[in-house]
């Protein structure tokens, strides 16, 4: 188990820290905590609508796959720390 801290681009939204359990994705945590995060493909790595930036804890997640990387490249404003929330599954205890 660990914690994931959501930082929002909207200026009026305060950061939110939530628990995340081994095997759970950032997308699942977002929806369990009523955080709106698009996922047009249903969370199966078929689009880039759940694009997020991982600020810390990258080592707790699986490596980015070639397929995920293809979709991240199509996302709006991708950066070196871009990932798809549906593919960011916590593999070991720690905070993101």
mmCIF file of C-alpha atoms in Angstrom:
data_model
loop_
_atom_site.group_PDB
_atom_site.id
_atom_site.type_symbol
_atom_site.label_atom_id
_atom_site.label_comp_id
_atom_site.label_asym_id
_atom_site.label_seq_id
_atom_site.Cartn_x
_atom_site.Cartn_y
_atom_site.Cartn_z
ATOM 1 C CA UNK A 1 0.000 0.000 0.000
ATOM 2 C CA UNK A 2 1.019 3.566 -0.575
ATOM 3 C CA UNK A 3 -0.341 6.992 -1.306
ATOM 4 C CA UNK A 4 -0.871 8.817 -4.561
ATOM 5 C CA UNK A 5 -1.059 12.584 -4.573
ATOM 6 C CA UNK A 6 -3.202 14.161 -7.266
ATOM 7 C CA UNK A 7 -2.231 17.667 -8.346
ATOM 8 C CA UNK A 8 -4.730 19.404 -10.604
ATOM 9 C CA UNK A 9 -4.227 21.840 -13.453
ATOM 10 C CA UNK A 10 -7.326 23.768 -12.354
ATOM 11 C CA UNK A 11 -6.166 26.543 -10.054
ATOM 12 C CA UNK A 12 -9.175 26.268 -7.722
ATOM 13 C CA UNK A 13 -8.630 22.566 -6.925
ATOM 14 C CA UNK A 14 -6.545 21.626 -3.915
ATOM 15 C CA UNK A 15 -4.169 18.625 -4.123
ATOM 16 C CA UNK A 16 -5.717 15.360 -2.941
ATOM 17 C CA UNK A 17 -3.841 12.433 -1.376
ATOM 18 C CA UNK A 18 -5.411 8.951 -1.645
ATOM 19 C CA UNK A 19 -4.445 5.410 -0.697
ATOM 20 C CA UNK A 20 -3.317 3.076 -3.453
ATOM 21 C CA UNK A 21 -2.948 -0.680 -3.018
ATOM 22 C CA UNK A 22 -0.628 -3.113 -4.791
ATOM 23 C CA UNK A 23 -2.099 -4.030 -8.163
ATOM 24 C CA UNK A 24 -4.336 -0.964 -8.325
ATOM 25 C CA UNK A 25 -3.975 1.603 -11.111
ATOM 26 C CA UNK A 26 -3.921 5.361 -10.760
ATOM 27 C CA UNK A 27 -7.059 5.441 -12.915
ATOM 28 C CA UNK A 28 -8.883 3.139 -10.483
ATOM 29 C CA UNK A 29 -7.818 5.254 -7.502
ATOM 30 C CA UNK A 30 -8.995 8.418 -9.252
ATOM 31 C CA UNK A 31 -12.446 6.976 -9.899
ATOM 32 C CA UNK A 32 -12.738 5.448 -6.422
ATOM 33 C CA UNK A 33 -12.158 8.948 -5.018
ATOM 34 C CA UNK A 34 -14.518 10.820 -7.369
ATOM 35 C CA UNK A 35 -11.700 12.402 -9.363
ATOM 36 C CA UNK A 36 -12.760 12.914 -12.955
ATOM 37 C CA UNK A 37 -10.153 11.390 -15.257
ATOM 38 C CA UNK A 38 -11.197 10.599 -18.812
ATOM 39 C CA UNK A 39 -10.714 7.082 -20.110
ATOM 40 C CA UNK A 40 -12.450 6.855 -23.476
ATOM 41 C CA UNK A 41 -11.125 3.359 -24.199
ATOM 42 C CA UNK A 42 -12.308 1.938 -20.874
ATOM 43 C CA UNK A 43 -8.816 1.775 -19.394
ATOM 44 C CA UNK A 44 -7.290 -0.739 -21.811
ATOM 45 C CA UNK A 45 -4.434 1.335 -23.273
ATOM 46 C CA UNK A 46 -6.373 2.189 -26.417
ATOM 47 C CA UNK A 47 -6.239 6.005 -26.269
ATOM 48 C CA UNK A 48 -4.443 8.816 -24.466
ATOM 49 C CA UNK A 49 -7.308 10.432 -22.542
ATOM 50 C CA UNK A 50 -6.045 9.299 -19.107
ATOM 51 C CA UNK A 51 -2.670 10.971 -19.668
ATOM 52 C CA UNK A 52 -0.972 12.003 -16.392
ATOM 53 C CA UNK A 53 2.447 13.211 -15.264
ATOM 54 C CA UNK A 54 4.291 11.088 -12.687
ATOM 55 C CA UNK A 55 6.174 13.479 -10.406
ATOM 56 C CA UNK A 56 7.678 10.794 -8.131
ATOM 57 C CA UNK A 57 7.551 7.052 -7.521
ATOM 58 C CA UNK A 58 8.136 5.982 -11.127
ATOM 59 C CA UNK A 59 10.178 3.038 -9.806
ATOM 60 C CA UNK A 60 7.034 1.636 -8.132
ATOM 61 C CA UNK A 61 5.272 1.285 -11.492
ATOM 62 C CA UNK A 62 5.864 -1.088 -14.402
ATOM 63 C CA UNK A 63 8.076 0.158 -17.215
ATOM 64 C CA UNK A 64 6.253 1.908 -19.995
ATOM 65 C CA UNK A 65 5.336 -0.517 -22.772
ATOM 66 C CA UNK A 66 5.808 0.219 -26.472
ATOM 67 C CA UNK A 67 2.036 0.421 -26.893
ATOM 68 C CA UNK A 68 1.620 2.870 -24.010
ATOM 69 C CA UNK A 69 4.493 4.961 -25.351
ATOM 70 C CA UNK A 70 2.757 5.203 -28.732
ATOM 71 C CA UNK A 71 -0.383 6.594 -27.088
ATOM 72 C CA UNK A 72 1.558 8.928 -24.789
ATOM 73 C CA UNK A 73 3.211 10.399 -27.893
ATOM 74 C CA UNK A 74 -0.312 11.285 -29.141
ATOM 75 C CA UNK A 75 -1.349 12.933 -25.861
ATOM 76 C CA UNK A 76 -1.614 16.675 -25.467
ATOM 77 C CA UNK A 77 1.627 18.161 -24.144
ATOM 78 C CA UNK A 78 3.588 14.936 -23.437
ATOM 79 C CA UNK A 79 6.670 15.205 -21.246
ATOM 80 C CA UNK A 80 9.438 12.846 -20.150
ATOM 81 C CA UNK A 81 7.313 11.829 -17.117
ATOM 82 C CA UNK A 82 4.072 11.260 -19.056
ATOM 83 C CA UNK A 83 2.178 8.011 -18.521
ATOM 84 C CA UNK A 84 -1.337 6.663 -18.988
ATOM 85 C CA UNK A 85 -3.130 6.321 -15.645
ATOM 86 C CA UNK A 86 -4.712 3.040 -16.775
ATOM 87 C CA UNK A 87 -1.237 1.502 -17.140
ATOM 88 C CA UNK A 88 0.250 2.829 -13.897
ATOM 89 C CA UNK A 89 -0.328 -0.148 -11.621
ATOM 90 C CA UNK A 90 1.387 -0.059 -8.233
ATOM 91 C CA UNK A 91 3.852 -2.966 -8.119
ATOM 92 C CA UNK A 92 5.316 -2.425 -4.670
ATOM 93 C CA UNK A 93 4.531 -0.397 -1.569
ATOM 94 C CA UNK A 94 5.381 3.269 -1.722
ATOM 95 C CA UNK A 95 4.087 6.722 -2.481
ATOM 96 C CA UNK A 96 3.493 8.278 -5.863
#
